[in-house]
Structure formats: structure tokens, C-alpha cells
Amino acid sequence: MENQTNTEMHQRKGRRLVLFPFPFQGHINPMLQLANILHSQGFSITIIHTNFNSPNPSNYPHFAFHFIPENLSESEASTTDLAVLVQLLNTKCVEPFHDCLTKLLSDVEEEPVACLISDAIFSFTKAVAENLKLPMMVLRTGGASSFVVFTAFPFLRERGYLPIQDSILEEPVVELPPLKVKDLPTINSRSPETIYELINGMVDGARASSGVIWNTFQDLEQSALANLGQQFSVPMFPIGPFHKCFPASSSSLLTQDQSCISWLEKQSPKSVIYVSFGSLAAIKENEFLEIAWGLANSKQPFLWVVRPGLTNGLEWLEPLPSGFLEMIDGRGHIVKWAPQQEVLAHPAVGAFWTHNGWNSTLESICEGVPMICMPCFTDQSVNARYVSDVWKVGLQLENGLDREKIERTIRRLMVDKEGEEIRGRILCLKEKANICLRQGGSSSESMDSLVSHILSIET
Ligand code: UDX
């Protein structure tokens, strides 16, 4: 058996996979984790990446990197309108990506390319791959449950749920329980039509691909995966959670402040609230202050990631009264960016106040850390509803942010019996995440199918 496995591995050597991450932190991490997973399965890996937001290639000496000029102007690269930025990248990358891939395919010194794996948000890649007669699979970096909602967008528009109207925010979306209208995954943009185009492009691209890879696992999203399996005729490979195989620290775009760990060492078990809203979310100055005072008044120790630019119009901590941390007896530690996976795995961490980006949600589940959910946009609100109402492993902070509500929610999760029950449930999910990756587990089996599939689709 072992000999057979070694022979198969040997045969796979000489096959190259080209991976194309979307250049946002929450997309780069899972794509590079996937690259490591596929490399460990015997494939050679080439990464095509934009110059914009590029990770450090020296952390990946075992991969070949090719950088393409996306030619964003300074104002385009710094726009806060994410929908517009995503669309610009989808337009401006077409030519340089096509040229780069053409060169790679014609390089006779290199191993033959078996397949392109593109982030699903880069929907233009399907046409390029077709033009070059290269099979293409997509990686969807978000969850399957939120993707089901994306596939329903045409219907949601037809029924008048979208565009979202303030008067019906609390109404249920009866066709997609337990979602409410306010949970529908949209984003503020000066060009709402752009959002629909991007989402349709992503869904159609996945539908027309040679297969969809998911950073999720069966026991977590069984019904969404089954739903998508019925809608899509292409194979689905839920092989997550990726970060349990390879950590994300090497693809971090910001330096992770290791002082978090020495500070956590001094705290009691399960006492600390870890607060982070990921790489893109932005809040208003008054919200920043309510968060600060809510944390201070909760009397729990807290580790807070305040990413530069988190608060609209501010550099970093300007609105905090001077001496804020001393005033609360050093019960808080604030950093610009944390080694999140290590933090969540630390025994001192008792809760994660998160924006529910998919990576953060999975990372929390895998460490058995209950969540306080404060989604900001796109898939985050669907993820948060699943955390609070389906998996019941967290509490939502909804309908405005004030310090009393924050203090109450922290108490419910960290002190009350309700919190204990929530912790029990997330520990069960953590165990399921561990099991799915073991030999015979659903993700491990799906990984074997993925390898066979890649070998069967190559030209
Ligand atoms: C974005 C979207 O917001 C999200 O909804 C979508 O699912 C993925 O793309 P982001 O906002 O960055 O992602 O959130 P998330 O998906 O949680 O990814 C953040 C990543 O950065 C995680 O892997 C996390 O471990 C890492 N991180 C975060 C750090 O390494 N340090 C930090 O201080 C905070």
C-alpha cells in the first residue's frame, strides 16, 4: 500500500499547478495554504500574483512566483469602495495574467501545467483559461452557506429582498432560513450594479469551472454543500479547514506583533476577549470609543487588534483618552496586527469578538473559542447568523453598538450559564473539525478525490 502511494506521489511529480490568489489578506491566506497542501501531495506549484498586496515569496522557497502588473493608480489602489476595487482588478489583470500564463505554458523547460486554480472572485480567468485550453478549477475562500445566498441573488432581486430596504431589515428571508433581510451579503458601493455583476460573475465562473474547492468541512456545512451539489454539475471538494494543515502566518501582509503571546502568558485561563475585525472592515470613531469603553467596563482582560485605518479617518488610537490602558490597570493590550491563529489557540483566550470573515470564523471554531459576532459586510453577516442561530456557538451584537450592550454581551458569554453551553457546543464542532482531517475523515477523503480529479482533467 505504502509502495503504491509512493509510486502515485512520484507520478504526480512533474505536474505543475498554477494558483492565482485574489490579492486581499482573507483570500491570500487560504490560497497559499491550499498551495502548501497540494505541494505536500506531490504537485509543483506556481503562484501568479499581482504586485499589489503581494505576500513575501521568500517564505515559500518551494514555490515559483510570477508577479503581474495590475497597473492600479494610487487612488484606485487606496479606494474604500471594495466593489469598485474588485472590479478594477478583474479588468486590469486580464492582459498581464493572459501574457504571464501564455509564457508559462510555452516554457518547455518547466513541467507541464495540469490545471489553473483561480480564486472564484477573479471571474475573468475562465475566459483566459478557455482561450489557452487549460482546465480551470476555482477556490472559493468563503463558506458554502454564504455561497448558497450568492447563487440566489437573481431570485432575491426578483422577490424584492434586494436591494435591501431599511424598512424590512428585521424581516425573515423565508426562502433562506434563518436569514433576515439585514443578513443578506451586500456591501456599500457607489455602484450597486457592480456588486451584482461581480457576484454573478463569481457564481457563473464556479458553475463553468472543472470543479470547486472549499475551505470548509462536511459536518459544518453539510446542507449548503448538498444544495450546491444539486445546483452545480461540477464536482465539489470540501477539504478544509486548511489552516489546520498549514498556518497563515507566512502569508501575513502585516507584521504580527508577538508581544500578544507574552501578554497572554500572564492572563488566567479562558479569561481574555480577543477582539479583531480582520483586514478590511472599517468602523466609525464613535463605534471605536463604544468598543473601548465596553471592553474597559466589562472588567475582563482584552487583547484588541486595532489595524491602522480600522477607524475611518484616523491613523490609530487618537480618540482614546491618554493613559486609557493604565487607567484600567493594564487589563488590556492593543496591537496593530496579531498572530491570530496562535492567539486563538492560547489557553488564556475565552472569547473572540469578530467581524466573522470566513477565515476568522473557521479559526475560532477550530480552537473551540466562542464568538461575539459583529459582521460588517458581504458574507460576514451570513457567517454571523450561522454562528449565532445555526451552530449556536456565539452571540450577535446587533442593532447598534453601545457600551452597555457590549458589557452585557461579554458577560453573557464569559460569565453566565448561557456562555458555558455555547462553549460546550463549539468544543463539539472543534472535535468534528479535527476528525474530518484524519484518515477516513470527510475532508481527507475529499482531498484524495481532488488529487484524482486533477490528474484526470489535465490536458
Ligand atoms: C475578507 C472578508 O472580509 C471576509 O468576509 C471573507 O470571508 C474573506 O475575505 P478579512 O476581512 O480579512 O477577509 O477576514 P478573514 O476572512 O477573517 O481573514 C483574516 C485573516 O487574517 C485570517 O486568516 C486571520 O488569521 C488573519 N489575521 C487577522 C491575522 O493574522 N492577524 C490579525 O491581527 C487579524
mmCIF file of N, CA, C and O and ligand atoms in Angstrom, residues 24-27 29 33 140-142 248 252 256 274 276-281 305 336-341 354-361 363 377-380 383, ligand 1:
data_model
loop_
_atom_site.group_PDB
_atom_site.id
_atom_site.type_symbol
_atom_site.label_atom_id
_atom_site.label_comp_id
_atom_site.label_asym_id
_atom_site.label_seq_id
_atom_site.Cartn_x
_atom_site.Cartn_y
_atom_site.Cartn_z
ATOM 1 N N PHE A 24 -6.294 40.028 -1.518
ATOM 2 C CA PHE A 24 -6.735 40.525 -0.209
ATOM 3 C C PHE A 24 -6.312 39.487 0.824
ATOM 4 O O PHE A 24 -6.343 38.277 0.531
ATOM 5 N N GLN A 25 -5.988 39.934 2.040
ATOM 6 C CA GLN A 25 -5.463 39.024 3.065
ATOM 7 C C GLN A 25 -6.331 37.778 3.278
ATOM 8 O O GLN A 25 -5.823 36.668 3.356
ATOM 9 N N GLY A 26 -7.659 38.003 3.360
ATOM 10 C CA GLY A 26 -8.569 36.886 3.623
ATOM 11 C C GLY A 26 -8.669 35.906 2.462
ATOM 12 O O GLY A 26 -9.266 34.830 2.592
ATOM 13 N N HIS A 27 -8.106 36.256 1.324
ATOM 14 C CA HIS A 27 -8.090 35.368 0.153
ATOM 15 C C HIS A 27 -6.686 34.778 -0.063
ATOM 16 O O HIS A 27 -6.553 33.633 -0.484
ATOM 17 N N ASN A 29 -4.417 34.139 2.260
ATOM 18 C CA ASN A 29 -4.121 33.092 3.259
ATOM 19 C C ASN A 29 -4.618 31.726 2.812
ATOM 20 O O ASN A 29 -3.827 30.786 2.715
ATOM 21 N N GLN A 33 -2.334 28.470 1.665
ATOM 22 C CA GLN A 33 -2.467 27.231 2.442
ATOM 23 C C GLN A 33 -2.792 26.067 1.503
ATOM 24 O O GLN A 33 -2.220 24.986 1.600
ATOM 25 N N ARG A 140 -13.130 28.715 -3.702
ATOM 26 C CA ARG A 140 -13.980 29.713 -3.059
ATOM 27 C C ARG A 140 -13.492 29.814 -1.613
ATOM 28 O O ARG A 140 -13.566 28.845 -0.869
ATOM 29 N N THR A 141 -12.991 31.003 -1.271
ATOM 30 C CA THR A 141 -12.368 31.157 0.046
ATOM 31 C C THR A 141 -13.395 31.367 1.158
ATOM 32 O O THR A 141 -13.063 31.229 2.325
ATOM 33 N N GLY A 142 -14.628 31.714 0.803
ATOM 34 C CA GLY A 142 -15.674 31.893 1.816
ATOM 35 C C GLY A 142 -16.396 30.578 2.070
ATOM 36 O O GLY A 142 -16.050 29.533 1.486
ATOM 37 N N ALA A 248 -1.346 30.398 8.627
ATOM 38 C CA ALA A 248 -1.419 31.543 7.705
ATOM 39 C C ALA A 248 -0.309 32.553 7.950
ATOM 40 O O ALA A 248 -0.167 33.498 7.189
ATOM 41 N N SER A 252 1.101 36.536 5.903
ATOM 42 C CA SER A 252 0.579 37.765 6.505
ATOM 43 C C SER A 252 1.190 38.988 5.819
ATOM 44 O O SER A 252 2.402 39.060 5.623
ATOM 45 N N GLN A 256 3.078 40.471 12.356
ATOM 46 C CA GLN A 256 2.282 40.015 13.508
ATOM 47 C C GLN A 256 3.041 40.327 14.793
ATOM 48 O O GLN A 256 4.191 39.917 14.952
ATOM 49 N N TYR A 274 -10.509 38.239 22.856
ATOM 50 C CA TYR A 274 -9.664 38.655 21.728
ATOM 51 C C TYR A 274 -10.572 39.401 20.750
ATOM 52 O O TYR A 274 -11.631 38.888 20.369
ATOM 53 N N SER A 276 -10.849 41.350 17.082
ATOM 54 C CA SER A 276 -10.240 41.708 15.799
ATOM 55 C C SER A 276 -11.292 41.678 14.705
ATOM 56 O O SER A 276 -12.145 40.794 14.685
ATOM 57 N N PHE A 277 -11.206 42.667 13.817
ATOM 58 C CA PHE A 277 -12.199 42.766 12.747
ATOM 59 C C PHE A 277 -11.566 42.549 11.371
ATOM 60 O O PHE A 277 -12.020 43.099 10.363
ATOM 61 N N GLY A 278 -10.492 41.754 11.329
ATOM 62 C CA GLY A 278 -9.927 41.332 10.047
ATOM 63 C C GLY A 278 -9.182 42.426 9.306
ATOM 64 O O GLY A 278 -8.810 43.454 9.889
ATOM 65 N N SER A 279 -9.008 42.226 8.007
ATOM 66 C CA SER A 279 -8.091 43.085 7.260
ATOM 67 C C SER A 279 -8.771 44.217 6.496
ATOM 68 O O SER A 279 -8.099 45.102 5.985
ATOM 69 N N LEU A 280 -10.109 44.204 6.394
ATOM 70 C CA LEU A 280 -10.762 45.202 5.531
ATOM 71 C C LEU A 280 -11.820 46.047 6.241
ATOM 72 O O LEU A 280 -12.061 47.192 5.841
ATOM 73 N N ALA A 281 -12.465 45.486 7.258
ATOM 74 C CA ALA A 281 -13.605 46.165 7.876
ATOM 75 C C ALA A 281 -13.186 47.521 8.454
ATOM 76 O O ALA A 281 -12.054 47.680 8.913
ATOM 77 N N VAL A 305 -6.969 44.045 18.451
ATOM 78 C CA VAL A 305 -6.226 44.398 17.239
ATOM 79 C C VAL A 305 -6.865 45.646 16.639
ATOM 80 O O VAL A 305 -7.999 45.596 16.148
ATOM 81 N N LYS A 336 -1.309 46.333 16.515
ATOM 82 C CA LYS A 336 -1.776 46.672 15.164
ATOM 83 C C LYS A 336 -2.152 45.437 14.367
ATOM 84 O O LYS A 336 -2.967 45.482 13.462
ATOM 85 N N TRP A 337 -1.551 44.316 14.663
ATOM 86 C CA TRP A 337 -1.833 43.061 13.937
ATOM 87 C C TRP A 337 -1.317 41.916 14.804
ATOM 88 O O TRP A 337 -0.252 42.036 15.410
ATOM 89 N N ALA A 338 -2.066 40.853 14.913
ATOM 90 C CA ALA A 338 -1.721 39.785 15.859
ATOM 91 C C ALA A 338 -1.410 38.481 15.134
ATOM 92 O O ALA A 338 -1.849 38.282 14.002
ATOM 93 N N PRO A 339 -0.679 37.583 15.785
ATOM 94 C CA PRO A 339 -0.564 36.228 15.219
ATOM 95 C C PRO A 339 -1.851 35.485 15.565
ATOM 96 O O PRO A 339 -1.912 34.746 16.548
ATOM 97 N N GLN A 340 -2.896 35.712 14.762
ATOM 98 C CA GLN A 340 -4.268 35.337 15.180
ATOM 99 C C GLN A 340 -4.437 33.858 15.521
ATOM 100 O O GLN A 340 -5.098 33.518 16.496
ATOM 101 N N GLN A 341 -3.852 33.009 14.712
ATOM 102 C CA GLN A 341 -4.051 31.576 14.988
ATOM 103 C C GLN A 341 -3.435 31.179 16.321
ATOM 104 O O GLN A 341 -4.039 30.440 17.088
ATOM 105 N N THR A 354 -15.488 39.128 16.828
ATOM 106 C CA THR A 354 -15.028 39.082 15.435
ATOM 107 C C THR A 354 -16.025 39.697 14.460
ATOM 108 O O THR A 354 -17.227 39.761 14.744
ATOM 109 N N HIS A 355 -15.507 40.060 13.280
ATOM 110 C CA HIS A 355 -16.365 40.544 12.189
ATOM 111 C C HIS A 355 -16.895 39.365 11.376
ATOM 112 O O HIS A 355 -17.612 39.554 10.402
ATOM 113 N N ASN A 356 -16.469 38.134 11.748
ATOM 114 C CA ASN A 356 -16.924 36.918 11.054
ATOM 115 C C ASN A 356 -16.531 36.822 9.588
ATOM 116 O O ASN A 356 -17.292 36.298 8.765
ATOM 117 N N GLY A 357 -15.330 37.326 9.243
ATOM 118 C CA GLY A 357 -14.739 36.909 7.973
ATOM 119 C C GLY A 357 -14.663 35.382 8.039
ATOM 120 O O GLY A 357 -14.573 34.815 9.134
ATOM 121 N N TRP A 358 -14.689 34.725 6.886
ATOM 122 C CA TRP A 358 -14.773 33.258 6.926
ATOM 123 C C TRP A 358 -13.541 32.627 7.594
ATOM 124 O O TRP A 358 -13.648 31.668 8.353
ATOM 125 N N ASN A 359 -12.346 33.197 7.315
ATOM 126 C CA ASN A 359 -11.140 32.612 7.932
ATOM 127 C C ASN A 359 -11.198 32.738 9.448
ATOM 128 O O ASN A 359 -10.921 31.782 10.171
ATOM 129 N N SER A 360 -11.576 33.915 9.931
ATOM 130 C CA SER A 360 -11.642 34.123 11.387
ATOM 131 C C SER A 360 -12.672 33.183 12.001
ATOM 132 O O SER A 360 -12.457 32.604 13.070
ATOM 133 N N THR A 361 -13.809 33.028 11.343
ATOM 134 C CA THR A 361 -14.869 32.156 11.863
ATOM 135 C C THR A 361 -14.358 30.714 11.973
ATOM 136 O O THR A 361 -14.517 30.069 13.016
ATOM 137 N N GLU A 363 -11.213 29.717 12.067
ATOM 138 C CA GLU A 363 -10.098 29.637 13.023
ATOM 139 C C GLU A 363 -10.634 29.571 14.451
ATOM 140 O O GLU A 363 -10.111 28.847 15.296
ATOM 141 N N PHE A 377 -19.731 43.438 6.395
ATOM 142 C CA PHE A 377 -20.273 43.409 5.032
ATOM 143 C C PHE A 377 -20.090 42.042 4.385
ATOM 144 O O PHE A 377 -19.477 41.141 4.954
ATOM 145 N N THR A 378 -20.577 41.932 3.193
ATOM 146 C CA THR A 378 -20.603 40.708 2.353
ATOM 147 C C THR A 378 -20.948 39.468 3.161
ATOM 148 O O THR A 378 -21.882 39.464 3.937
ATOM 149 N N ASP A 379 -20.170 38.393 2.950
ATOM 150 C CA ASP A 379 -20.502 37.102 3.562
ATOM 151 C C ASP A 379 -20.516 37.128 5.082
ATOM 152 O O ASP A 379 -21.039 36.212 5.718
ATOM 153 N N GLN A 380 -19.910 38.153 5.691
ATOM 154 C CA GLN A 380 -19.764 38.160 7.154
ATOM 155 C C GLN A 380 -21.105 38.061 7.875
ATOM 156 O O GLN A 380 -21.220 37.400 8.912
ATOM 157 N N ASN A 383 -22.298 34.485 7.724
ATOM 158 C CA ASN A 383 -21.486 33.676 8.638
ATOM 159 C C ASN A 383 -21.932 33.906 10.084
ATOM 160 O O ASN A 383 -22.067 32.958 10.867
HETATM 161 C C1 UDX B 1 -12.178 39.087 3.745
HETATM 162 C C2 UDX B 1 -13.645 39.317 4.018
HETATM 163 O O1 UDX B 1 -13.815 40.360 4.930
HETATM 164 C C3 UDX B 1 -14.318 38.085 4.514
HETATM 165 O O2 UDX B 1 -15.664 38.341 4.744
HETATM 166 C C4 UDX B 1 -14.156 36.968 3.521
HETATM 167 O O3 UDX B 1 -14.748 35.788 4.046
HETATM 168 C C5 UDX B 1 -12.680 36.764 3.260
HETATM 169 O O4 UDX B 1 -12.093 37.978 2.856
HETATM 170 P P1 UDX B 1 -10.965 39.520 6.147
HETATM 171 O O5 UDX B 1 -11.855 40.652 6.421
HETATM 172 O O6 UDX B 1 -9.540 39.811 6.144
HETATM 173 O O7 UDX B 1 -11.354 38.736 4.813
HETATM 174 O O8 UDX B 1 -11.272 38.415 7.276
HETATM 175 P P2 UDX B 1 -10.911 36.910 7.437
HETATM 176 O O9 UDX B 1 -11.559 36.067 6.404
HETATM 177 O O10 UDX B 1 -11.253 36.587 8.825
HETATM 178 O O11 UDX B 1 -9.340 36.811 7.218
HETATM 179 C C6 UDX B 1 -8.414 37.467 8.017
HETATM 180 C C7 UDX B 1 -7.139 36.661 8.101
HETATM 181 O O12 UDX B 1 -6.125 37.489 8.662
HETATM 182 C C8 UDX B 1 -7.280 35.434 8.994
HETATM 183 O O13 UDX B 1 -6.606 34.328 8.426
HETATM 184 C C9 UDX B 1 -6.574 35.857 10.282
HETATM 185 O O14 UDX B 1 -5.932 34.805 10.973
HETATM 186 C C10 UDX B 1 -5.562 36.862 9.801
HETATM 187 N N1 UDX B 1 -5.306 37.882 10.843
HETATM 188 C C11 UDX B 1 -6.309 38.712 11.255
HETATM 189 C C12 UDX B 1 -4.056 37.962 11.384
HETATM 190 O O15 UDX B 1 -3.151 37.205 11.030
HETATM 191 N N2 UDX B 1 -3.848 38.900 12.352
HETATM 192 C C13 UDX B 1 -4.807 39.754 12.795
HETATM 193 O O16 UDX B 1 -4.499 40.579 13.675
HETATM 194 C C14 UDX B 1 -6.085 39.656 12.224
#
